[in-house]
Amino acid sequence: MAQPKGTVVLAYSGGLDTSCILVWLKEQGYDVIAYLANIGQKEDFEAARKKALALGAKKVYIEDVSREFVEEFIWPAVQANALYEDRYLLGTALARPCIARKLVEITQREGAQYVAHGATGKGNDQVRFELTCYALCPNIKVVAPWRLPEFYQRFPGRRELMDYAKKHGIPVPVTPQTPWSMDENLMHISYEAGILENPKVIDHGRLAGVAATGLRASRVPVKVTNAGDGATRRSALELFVYLNDIAGKHGVGRIDIVENRFVGMKSRGIYETPAGTILYHAHLDIEAFTMDREVRKIKQGLALKFSELVYNGFWHSPECEFLRQCIGRSQEAVVGTVRLSVFKGQVYVLGRESPRSLYNEELVSMNVQGDYEPADATGFININSLRSAGSRRDPSQGGEKAPS
């Protein structure tokens, strides 16, 4: 028997890795408290509780953080129009600080000395979990089995983990025939590892159908109405779940990408982000309708930095907190309703209205002059041409312009 090492709170999912890690931690002499976050995944939580206790956990916490996830993590990302490398809506990256925050809370509540997780030594999640833990509790101690030689040399791959699970009677949902990893939360489902590590392997998605939705927003989404049956959802969690359902049925938000991990390697991932994709397009549209042009340019730059910080695990850093404040300030006039439809995996914006609109129909009309003098455009064009003309000037012509 190993010497007692104290109590560790394990971020537990019930999957292959954390189920084996729970048993392995007990072998090393730790008392294990399992913490399972309900973050919107389809899970039999009572079965997961019984399984953790059967594997030797001395206590199991199942915490529902779904509402906090939407309101405190997803909504700021929607406000930012956050995209990592122009495509990834950050579903996993947003979930990790939300999960880890509760992990720290439970550790402090229990007076535990350690936290543990099942993130691999090659991935981003180890960084996201641990940076959050250290930001919220600087003296916390982290046990990361996939970075310990005594663990990863014993389990060089998932096959060895599955052999260990079989030996110890650990039921796991992964078989040698389907050795990929799946992560699910309210924001998305991701698939990676196993056969998907070959970027040529084709994954066939599901596409079909059409639907129309009206989305009303006031800085954050506040109401969604189905234009077909008039059904309305108002609470943050309720409307997000509804959008996931309707958009998921139509194949919205499915991407297959190769991205750059923070640790320095490229990885292939398949993501399904239905509600997040609808909200991205809706917010982008109403923001363009209501936000000053120059403010929007600055905000776009902030969004790029925000996305990078979130992806890399710096949600609780001073700079990311500062960016959230700045982005939030930019949203004061972003109020209105967007009408959208989804069809065969695509989101189409059909129209929008807002009491804070900067769109002047009379001013822009080709049929009405309005408060605009077309002749003024001549001077505007001449002044703006000076820079381009100057760069093409031929010094040998004594100050004359080079022929265009």
Tab-separated table of C-alpha atoms in Angstrom:
chain	number	residue	atom	x	y	z
A	1	MET	CA	0.000	0.000	0.000
A	2	ALA	CA	1.247	3.483	-0.846
A	3	GLN	CA	1.757	6.013	1.921
A	4	PRO	CA	-1.250	8.339	2.497
A	5	LYS	CA	-0.777	11.565	0.541
A	6	GLY	CA	-3.854	13.569	1.459
A	7	THR	CA	-7.072	14.478	-0.317
A	8	VAL	CA	-7.335	15.332	-3.991
A	9	VAL	CA	-10.400	16.708	-5.801
A	10	LEU	CA	-10.539	15.189	-9.261
A	11	ALA	CA	-12.305	16.885	-12.180
A	12	TYR	CA	-14.193	13.756	-13.156
A	13	SER	CA	-16.164	13.050	-16.329
A	14	GLY	CA	-16.809	9.332	-15.999
A	15	GLY	CA	-14.970	8.638	-19.249
A	16	LEU	CA	-11.985	6.396	-19.852
A	17	ASP	CA	-9.239	8.738	-18.664
A	18	THR	CA	-10.731	10.090	-15.452
A	19	SER	CA	-12.214	6.738	-14.430
A	20	CYS	CA	-8.785	5.126	-14.655
A	21	ILE	CA	-7.148	8.157	-13.041
A	22	LEU	CA	-9.513	7.915	-10.067
A	23	VAL	CA	-8.421	4.329	-9.406
A	24	TRP	CA	-4.758	5.159	-10.068
A	25	LEU	CA	-4.821	8.083	-7.622
A	26	LYS	CA	-6.116	5.750	-4.931
A	27	GLU	CA	-3.246	3.365	-5.735
A	28	GLN	CA	-0.851	6.254	-5.113
A	29	GLY	CA	-2.296	6.874	-1.652
A	30	TYR	CA	-4.712	9.745	-2.267
A	31	ASP	CA	-8.205	10.060	-0.877
A	32	VAL	CA	-10.226	11.044	-3.938
A	33	ILE	CA	-13.207	13.377	-4.101
A	34	ALA	CA	-14.811	13.279	-7.540
A	35	TYR	CA	-16.296	16.438	-8.996
A	36	LEU	CA	-18.522	16.160	-12.042
A	37	ALA	CA	-19.691	19.396	-13.661
A	38	ASN	CA	-23.095	19.454	-15.316
A	39	ILE	CA	-22.337	21.865	-18.109
A	40	GLY	CA	-25.102	20.773	-20.433
A	41	GLN	CA	-23.797	17.397	-21.588
A	42	LYS	CA	-26.191	14.512	-22.065
A	43	GLU	CA	-25.249	12.411	-19.074
A	44	ASP	CA	-26.811	10.048	-16.567
A	45	PHE	CA	-25.451	11.902	-13.566
A	46	GLU	CA	-26.817	9.497	-10.988
A	47	ALA	CA	-25.142	6.584	-12.774
A	48	ALA	CA	-21.918	8.598	-12.873
A	49	ARG	CA	-22.184	9.198	-9.121
A	50	LYS	CA	-22.656	5.496	-8.408
A	51	LYS	CA	-19.760	4.621	-10.691
A	52	ALA	CA	-17.369	7.042	-8.988
A	53	LEU	CA	-18.304	5.720	-5.552
A	54	ALA	CA	-17.886	2.147	-6.795
A	55	LEU	CA	-14.400	3.031	-8.058
A	56	GLY	CA	-13.432	4.267	-4.601
A	57	ALA	CA	-14.227	7.970	-4.439
A	58	LYS	CA	-14.894	8.934	-0.832
A	59	LYS	CA	-17.335	11.656	-1.945
A	60	VAL	CA	-18.884	12.816	-5.209
A	61	TYR	CA	-19.958	16.339	-6.082
A	62	ILE	CA	-22.235	16.840	-9.083
A	63	GLU	CA	-22.560	20.562	-9.665
A	64	ASP	CA	-24.905	22.147	-12.214
A	65	VAL	CA	-22.995	25.092	-13.668
A	66	SER	CA	-25.045	25.348	-16.881
A	67	ARG	CA	-26.626	28.717	-16.141
A	68	GLU	CA	-23.329	30.263	-15.052
A	69	PHE	CA	-21.683	28.858	-18.157
A	70	VAL	CA	-24.153	30.620	-20.451
A	71	GLU	CA	-24.438	33.906	-18.593
A	72	GLU	CA	-20.851	34.400	-17.410
A	73	PHE	CA	-18.781	32.725	-20.126
A	74	ILE	CA	-20.772	32.232	-23.343
A	75	TRP	CA	-22.436	35.658	-23.320
A	76	PRO	CA	-19.117	37.568	-23.133
A	77	ALA	CA	-17.861	35.460	-26.048
A	78	VAL	CA	-21.001	36.264	-28.054
A	79	GLN	CA	-20.537	39.968	-27.310
A	80	ALA	CA	-16.955	39.705	-28.533
A	81	ASN	CA	-17.870	37.762	-31.701
A	82	ALA	CA	-15.066	35.535	-30.483
A	83	LEU	CA	-13.470	33.223	-33.039
A	84	TYR	CA	-10.126	31.505	-32.726
A	85	GLU	CA	-8.231	31.388	-36.024
A	86	ASP	CA	-11.332	32.663	-37.860
A	87	ARG	CA	-13.344	29.474	-37.325
A	88	TYR	CA	-13.460	27.982	-33.823
A	89	LEU	CA	-16.160	29.320	-31.480
A	90	LEU	CA	-14.209	28.261	-28.373
A	91	GLY	CA	-16.684	25.782	-26.876
A	92	THR	CA	-14.148	23.806	-24.870
A	93	ALA	CA	-11.972	26.815	-24.082
A	94	LEU	CA	-14.937	28.635	-22.527
A	95	ALA	CA	-16.041	25.619	-20.506
A	96	ARG	CA	-12.723	24.896	-18.804
A	97	PRO	CA	-12.472	28.028	-16.607
A	98	CYS	CA	-16.128	27.561	-15.634
A	99	ILE	CA	-15.464	23.959	-14.570
A	100	ALA	CA	-12.177	24.807	-12.872
A	101	ARG	CA	-13.694	27.642	-10.851
A	102	LYS	CA	-16.029	25.193	-9.132
A	103	LEU	CA	-13.167	22.710	-8.755
A	104	VAL	CA	-11.265	25.280	-6.694
A	105	GLU	CA	-14.374	26.107	-4.664
A	106	ILE	CA	-14.914	22.453	-3.730
A	107	THR	CA	-11.242	21.998	-2.890
A	108	GLN	CA	-11.375	24.927	-0.492
A	109	ARG	CA	-14.690	23.770	0.966
A	110	GLU	CA	-13.267	20.308	1.649
A	111	GLY	CA	-9.902	21.537	2.906
A	112	ALA	CA	-8.199	19.377	0.276
A	113	GLN	CA	-4.542	19.803	-0.556
A	114	TYR	CA	-4.661	18.894	-4.249
A	115	VAL	CA	-6.685	19.117	-7.432
A	116	ALA	CA	-6.336	16.698	-10.345
A	117	HIS	CA	-7.544	16.489	-13.939
A	118	GLY	CA	-7.408	14.117	-16.879
A	119	ALA	CA	-6.079	16.547	-19.483
A	120	THR	CA	-3.228	15.210	-21.588
A	121	GLY	CA	0.281	16.596	-21.606
A	122	LYS	CA	-0.009	17.576	-25.269
A	123	GLY	CA	-3.267	19.510	-25.168
A	124	ASN	CA	-4.636	22.913	-24.280
A	125	ASP	CA	-6.913	21.838	-21.430
A	126	GLN	CA	-4.086	21.234	-18.975
A	127	VAL	CA	-3.158	24.904	-19.375
A	128	ARG	CA	-6.753	26.115	-19.104
A	129	PHE	CA	-7.514	24.104	-15.965
A	130	GLU	CA	-4.320	24.953	-14.169
A	131	LEU	CA	-4.098	28.649	-15.023
A	132	THR	CA	-7.616	29.049	-13.640
A	133	CYS	CA	-6.749	27.117	-10.485
A	134	TYR	CA	-3.594	29.121	-9.866
A	135	ALA	CA	-5.337	32.432	-10.587
A	136	LEU	CA	-8.094	31.682	-8.062
A	137	CYS	CA	-5.938	29.899	-5.473
A	138	PRO	CA	-2.202	30.570	-5.991
A	139	ASN	CA	-1.085	28.021	-3.383
A	140	ILE	CA	-3.067	25.113	-4.780
A	141	LYS	CA	-1.213	21.939	-5.779
A	142	VAL	CA	-2.031	20.219	-9.050
A	143	VAL	CA	-1.716	16.507	-9.805
A	144	ALA	CA	-1.608	16.038	-13.584
A	145	PRO	CA	-1.165	12.270	-14.181
A	146	TRP	CA	-0.628	12.603	-17.934
A	147	ARG	CA	2.524	14.628	-17.176
A	148	LEU	CA	3.920	12.207	-14.600
A	149	PRO	CA	6.428	9.684	-16.028
A	150	GLU	CA	5.148	6.947	-13.713
A	151	PHE	CA	1.727	7.357	-15.319
A	152	TYR	CA	2.383	8.062	-19.001
A	153	GLN	CA	5.130	5.446	-19.237
A	154	ARG	CA	2.732	2.886	-17.812
A	155	PHE	CA	-0.076	4.084	-20.108
A	156	PRO	CA	1.503	5.223	-23.374
A	157	GLY	CA	-1.872	5.103	-25.136
A	158	ARG	CA	-5.575	4.475	-24.787
A	159	ARG	CA	-5.230	0.750	-25.411
A	160	GLU	CA	-3.176	0.390	-22.226
A	161	LEU	CA	-5.780	2.435	-20.370
A	162	MET	CA	-8.508	0.133	-21.622
A	163	ASP	CA	-6.502	-2.904	-20.484
A	164	TYR	CA	-6.141	-1.272	-17.051
A	165	ALA	CA	-9.886	-0.574	-16.972
A	166	LYS	CA	-10.678	-4.184	-17.813
A	167	LYS	CA	-8.285	-5.460	-15.151
A	168	HIS	CA	-9.849	-3.254	-12.463
A	169	GLY	CA	-13.452	-3.721	-13.538
A	170	ILE	CA	-13.862	-0.139	-14.664
A	171	PRO	CA	-16.757	0.260	-17.122
A	172	VAL	CA	-15.847	2.728	-19.881
A	173	PRO	CA	-17.709	3.931	-22.989
A	174	VAL	CA	-14.683	3.650	-25.284
A	175	THR	CA	-13.768	0.475	-27.162
A	176	PRO	CA	-10.740	-0.329	-29.337
A	177	GLN	CA	-13.057	-0.085	-32.368
A	178	THR	CA	-14.054	3.535	-31.616
A	179	PRO	CA	-10.995	5.084	-29.994
A	180	TRP	CA	-11.723	8.772	-30.324
A	181	SER	CA	-12.322	11.387	-27.683
A	182	MET	CA	-15.557	13.366	-27.378
A	183	ASP	CA	-16.226	16.401	-25.208
A	184	GLU	CA	-19.742	17.785	-24.856
A	185	ASN	CA	-21.153	20.880	-23.204
A	186	LEU	CA	-23.918	23.404	-23.871
A	187	MET	CA	-21.755	25.302	-26.327
A	188	HIS	CA	-20.562	22.417	-28.467
A	189	ILE	CA	-19.512	18.824	-29.011
A	190	SER	CA	-15.928	18.177	-30.051
A	191	TYR	CA	-14.377	15.043	-31.517
A	192	GLU	CA	-10.646	14.393	-31.708
A	193	ALA	CA	-7.892	11.784	-31.297
A	194	GLY	CA	-7.902	8.205	-32.537
A	195	ILE	CA	-8.672	7.818	-36.233
A	196	LEU	CA	-9.393	11.551	-36.455
A	197	GLU	CA	-5.706	12.305	-35.941
A	198	ASN	CA	-5.289	11.518	-39.629
A	199	PRO	CA	-6.465	14.777	-41.241
A	200	LYS	CA	-7.471	12.908	-44.430
A	201	VAL	CA	-10.106	10.793	-42.642
A	202	ILE	CA	-13.521	12.035	-43.714
A	203	ASP	CA	-16.255	12.593	-41.164
A	204	HIS	CA	-19.741	12.711	-42.637
A	205	GLY	CA	-22.109	15.221	-41.028
A	206	ARG	CA	-25.863	15.518	-41.078
A	207	LEU	CA	-27.674	18.228	-42.997
A	208	ALA	CA	-31.349	18.915	-43.835
A	209	GLY	CA	-34.366	21.175	-43.414
A	210	VAL	CA	-35.287	24.801	-42.869
A	211	ALA	CA	-36.505	26.927	-39.943
A	212	ALA	CA	-36.961	30.607	-39.140
A	213	THR	CA	-36.277	32.327	-35.831
A	214	GLY	CA	-36.510	35.829	-34.445
A	215	LEU	CA	-33.809	36.729	-31.899
A	216	ARG	CA	-34.118	39.800	-29.704
A	217	ALA	CA	-30.996	41.082	-28.016
A	218	SER	CA	-30.118	43.832	-25.563
A	219	ARG	CA	-26.349	43.578	-25.052
A	220	VAL	CA	-26.901	39.822	-24.582
A	221	PRO	CA	-29.639	37.606	-26.086
A	222	VAL	CA	-32.891	38.074	-24.165
A	223	LYS	CA	-35.577	36.340	-26.229
A	224	VAL	CA	-35.909	33.903	-29.109
A	225	THR	CA	-39.196	33.373	-30.937
A	226	ASN	CA	-39.974	30.674	-33.490
A	227	ALA	CA	-41.599	32.425	-36.446
A	228	GLY	CA	-43.502	29.261	-37.313
A	229	ASP	CA	-45.339	28.430	-34.107
A	230	GLY	CA	-44.732	31.587	-32.053
A	231	ALA	CA	-43.005	29.689	-29.239
A	232	THR	CA	-40.809	32.003	-27.165
A	233	ARG	CA	-37.865	31.305	-24.857
A	234	ARG	CA	-36.584	34.028	-22.532
A	235	SER	CA	-34.123	32.810	-19.901
A	236	ALA	CA	-30.482	32.545	-20.943
A	237	LEU	CA	-30.264	28.810	-20.416
A	238	GLU	CA	-33.677	28.040	-21.915
A	239	LEU	CA	-33.129	30.013	-25.129
A	240	PHE	CA	-29.633	28.591	-25.588
A	241	VAL	CA	-30.871	25.015	-25.222
A	242	TYR	CA	-33.710	25.776	-27.660
A	243	LEU	CA	-31.344	27.208	-30.265
A	244	ASN	CA	-29.093	24.181	-29.877
A	245	ASP	CA	-32.040	21.940	-30.585
A	246	ILE	CA	-33.398	23.756	-33.625
A	247	ALA	CA	-30.007	24.491	-35.179
A	248	GLY	CA	-28.616	21.041	-34.426
A	249	LYS	CA	-31.467	19.449	-36.378
A	250	HIS	CA	-30.384	21.409	-39.432
A	251	GLY	CA	-26.660	20.713	-39.229
A	252	VAL	CA	-25.735	24.266	-38.267
A	253	GLY	CA	-22.308	24.916	-36.777
A	254	ARG	CA	-20.414	21.786	-37.833
A	255	ILE	CA	-16.780	22.353	-38.812
A	256	ASP	CA	-13.739	20.176	-39.440
A	257	ILE	CA	-10.522	22.126	-38.840
A	258	VAL	CA	-6.817	21.938	-38.133
A	259	GLU	CA	-5.889	24.467	-35.452
A	260	ASN	CA	-2.757	25.633	-33.661
A	261	ARG	CA	-2.641	24.497	-30.055
A	262	PHE	CA	-1.110	26.821	-27.488
A	263	VAL	CA	1.542	24.223	-26.645
A	264	GLY	CA	2.923	24.513	-30.170
A	265	MET	CA	1.510	21.741	-32.360
A	266	LYS	CA	-1.288	21.576	-34.886
A	267	SER	CA	-4.306	19.390	-34.131
A	268	ARG	CA	-7.377	18.288	-36.020
A	269	GLY	CA	-10.783	18.708	-34.423
A	270	ILE	CA	-14.410	18.349	-35.444
A	271	TYR	CA	-16.807	20.696	-33.697
A	272	GLU	CA	-20.576	21.091	-33.598
A	273	THR	CA	-21.654	24.490	-32.221
A	274	PRO	CA	-25.291	25.015	-33.267
A	275	ALA	CA	-26.634	27.710	-30.914
A	276	GLY	CA	-23.280	29.472	-30.798
A	277	THR	CA	-23.222	29.735	-34.581
A	278	ILE	CA	-26.711	31.257	-34.769
A	279	LEU	CA	-25.856	33.748	-32.036
A	280	TYR	CA	-22.559	34.644	-33.700
A	281	HIS	CA	-24.331	35.608	-36.931
A	282	ALA	CA	-27.203	37.361	-35.159
A	283	HIS	CA	-24.936	39.418	-32.930
A	284	LEU	CA	-22.570	40.291	-35.754
A	285	ASP	CA	-25.505	41.623	-37.737
A	286	ILE	CA	-27.152	43.734	-35.030
A	287	GLU	CA	-23.762	45.069	-33.956
A	288	ALA	CA	-23.006	46.294	-37.497
A	289	PHE	CA	-26.451	47.926	-37.495
A	290	THR	CA	-26.003	49.840	-34.240
A	291	MET	CA	-22.287	50.388	-33.611
A	292	ASP	CA	-20.197	53.337	-34.773
A	293	ARG	CA	-17.761	52.385	-37.512
A	294	GLU	CA	-14.561	53.436	-35.735
A	295	VAL	CA	-15.631	51.871	-32.432
A	296	ARG	CA	-16.317	48.648	-34.301
A	297	LYS	CA	-12.843	48.636	-35.847
A	298	ILE	CA	-11.247	48.909	-32.422
A	299	LYS	CA	-13.597	46.311	-30.994
A	300	GLN	CA	-12.695	43.845	-33.770
A	301	GLY	CA	-9.061	44.071	-32.700
A	302	LEU	CA	-10.017	43.499	-29.084
A	303	ALA	CA	-12.049	40.457	-30.116
A	304	LEU	CA	-9.038	38.861	-31.809
A	305	LYS	CA	-6.966	39.267	-28.641
A	306	PHE	CA	-9.831	38.092	-26.444
A	307	SER	CA	-10.242	34.915	-28.523
A	308	GLU	CA	-6.550	34.148	-28.294
A	309	LEU	CA	-6.491	34.665	-24.529
A	310	VAL	CA	-9.541	32.454	-23.990
A	311	TYR	CA	-8.168	29.699	-26.220
A	312	ASN	CA	-4.845	29.783	-24.387
A	313	GLY	CA	-6.436	29.559	-20.940
A	314	PHE	CA	-6.075	33.130	-19.684
A	315	TRP	CA	-9.735	33.784	-18.818
A	316	HIS	CA	-8.843	34.952	-15.305
A	317	SER	CA	-5.814	37.007	-16.336
A	318	PRO	CA	-5.799	40.782	-15.748
A	319	GLU	CA	-5.641	41.461	-19.477
A	320	CYS	CA	-8.616	39.224	-20.280
A	321	GLU	CA	-10.691	40.781	-17.506
A	322	PHE	CA	-9.792	44.207	-18.900
A	323	LEU	CA	-10.836	43.140	-22.412
A	324	ARG	CA	-14.186	41.832	-21.155
A	325	GLN	CA	-14.838	45.204	-19.545
A	326	CYS	CA	-13.933	47.058	-22.749
A	327	ILE	CA	-16.022	44.775	-24.956
A	328	GLY	CA	-18.935	44.987	-22.552
A	329	ARG	CA	-18.770	48.797	-22.668
A	330	SER	CA	-18.960	48.663	-26.472
A	331	GLN	CA	-22.280	46.811	-26.306
A	332	GLU	CA	-24.411	49.527	-24.722
A	333	ALA	CA	-26.156	50.383	-28.007
A	334	VAL	CA	-26.271	46.827	-29.364
A	335	VAL	CA	-30.018	46.378	-28.969
A	336	GLY	CA	-32.517	45.024	-31.450
A	337	THR	CA	-34.135	42.053	-33.152
A	338	VAL	CA	-32.670	39.885	-35.911
A	339	ARG	CA	-34.728	37.505	-38.015
A	340	LEU	CA	-32.853	34.451	-39.271
A	341	SER	CA	-33.436	31.158	-41.008
A	342	VAL	CA	-31.365	27.986	-41.008
A	343	PHE	CA	-31.170	25.702	-44.006
A	344	LYS	CA	-28.853	22.799	-44.787
A	345	GLY	CA	-26.196	23.809	-42.315
A	346	GLN	CA	-26.262	27.519	-43.095
A	347	VAL	CA	-27.546	30.530	-41.162
A	348	TYR	CA	-29.200	33.298	-43.170
A	349	VAL	CA	-29.984	36.753	-41.808
A	350	LEU	CA	-33.355	37.885	-43.194
A	351	GLY	CA	-33.793	41.283	-41.573
A	352	ARG	CA	-33.199	43.365	-38.496
A	353	GLU	CA	-34.577	46.332	-36.538
A	354	SER	CA	-33.329	48.358	-33.593
A	355	PRO	CA	-34.296	51.473	-31.627
A	356	ARG	CA	-30.558	52.304	-31.582
A	357	SER	CA	-30.030	51.842	-35.318
A	358	LEU	CA	-27.479	54.065	-37.048
A	359	TYR	CA	-29.010	53.237	-40.415
A	360	ASN	CA	-30.667	56.251	-42.073
A	361	GLU	CA	-32.943	55.021	-44.845
A	362	GLU	CA	-33.517	58.466	-46.342
A	363	LEU	CA	-29.816	59.325	-46.277
A	364	VAL	CA	-28.766	56.127	-48.033
A	365	SER	CA	-31.662	56.011	-50.510
A	366	MET	CA	-30.883	56.224	-54.225
A	367	ASN	CA	-34.332	57.744	-54.770
A	368	VAL	CA	-34.193	60.632	-52.301
A	369	GLN	CA	-31.375	63.164	-51.942
A	370	GLY	CA	-32.061	63.760	-48.267
A	371	ASP	CA	-29.593	65.692	-46.144
A	372	TYR	CA	-26.700	64.993	-48.479
A	373	GLU	CA	-25.075	67.032	-51.225
A	374	PRO	CA	-23.622	64.746	-53.947
A	375	ALA	CA	-21.289	67.478	-55.178
A	376	ASP	CA	-19.456	67.351	-51.841
A	377	ALA	CA	-18.163	63.913	-52.786
A	378	THR	CA	-15.859	65.480	-55.395
A	379	GLY	CA	-13.688	67.158	-52.779
A	380	PHE	CA	-13.856	64.057	-50.595
A	381	ILE	CA	-12.493	61.932	-53.443
A	382	ASN	CA	-9.807	64.475	-54.397
A	383	ILE	CA	-8.497	64.737	-50.834
A	384	ASN	CA	-8.425	60.967	-50.400
A	385	SER	CA	-6.592	60.564	-53.705
A	386	LEU	CA	-3.635	62.684	-52.549
A	387	ARG	CA	-1.948	59.865	-50.659
A	388	SER	CA	-2.247	57.386	-53.535
A	389	ALA	CA	-1.196	59.952	-56.118
A	390	GLY	CA	1.798	60.989	-54.002
A	391	SER	CA	3.063	57.445	-53.750
A	392	ARG	CA	3.065	57.191	-57.564
A	393	ARG	CA	4.732	60.549	-58.224
A	394	ASP	CA	7.755	60.371	-60.553
A	395	PRO	CA	10.574	62.620	-59.190
A	396	SER	CA	12.164	62.838	-62.667
A	397	GLN	CA	9.080	64.669	-63.940
A	398	GLY	CA	9.690	67.669	-61.712
A	399	GLY	CA	6.774	67.047	-59.447
A	400	GLU	CA	4.422	65.866	-62.193
A	401	LYS	CA	2.274	62.847	-61.488
A	402	ALA	CA	3.281	59.604	-63.108
A	403	PRO	CA	0.710	58.497	-65.683
A	404	SER	CA	-1.956	56.303	-64.182
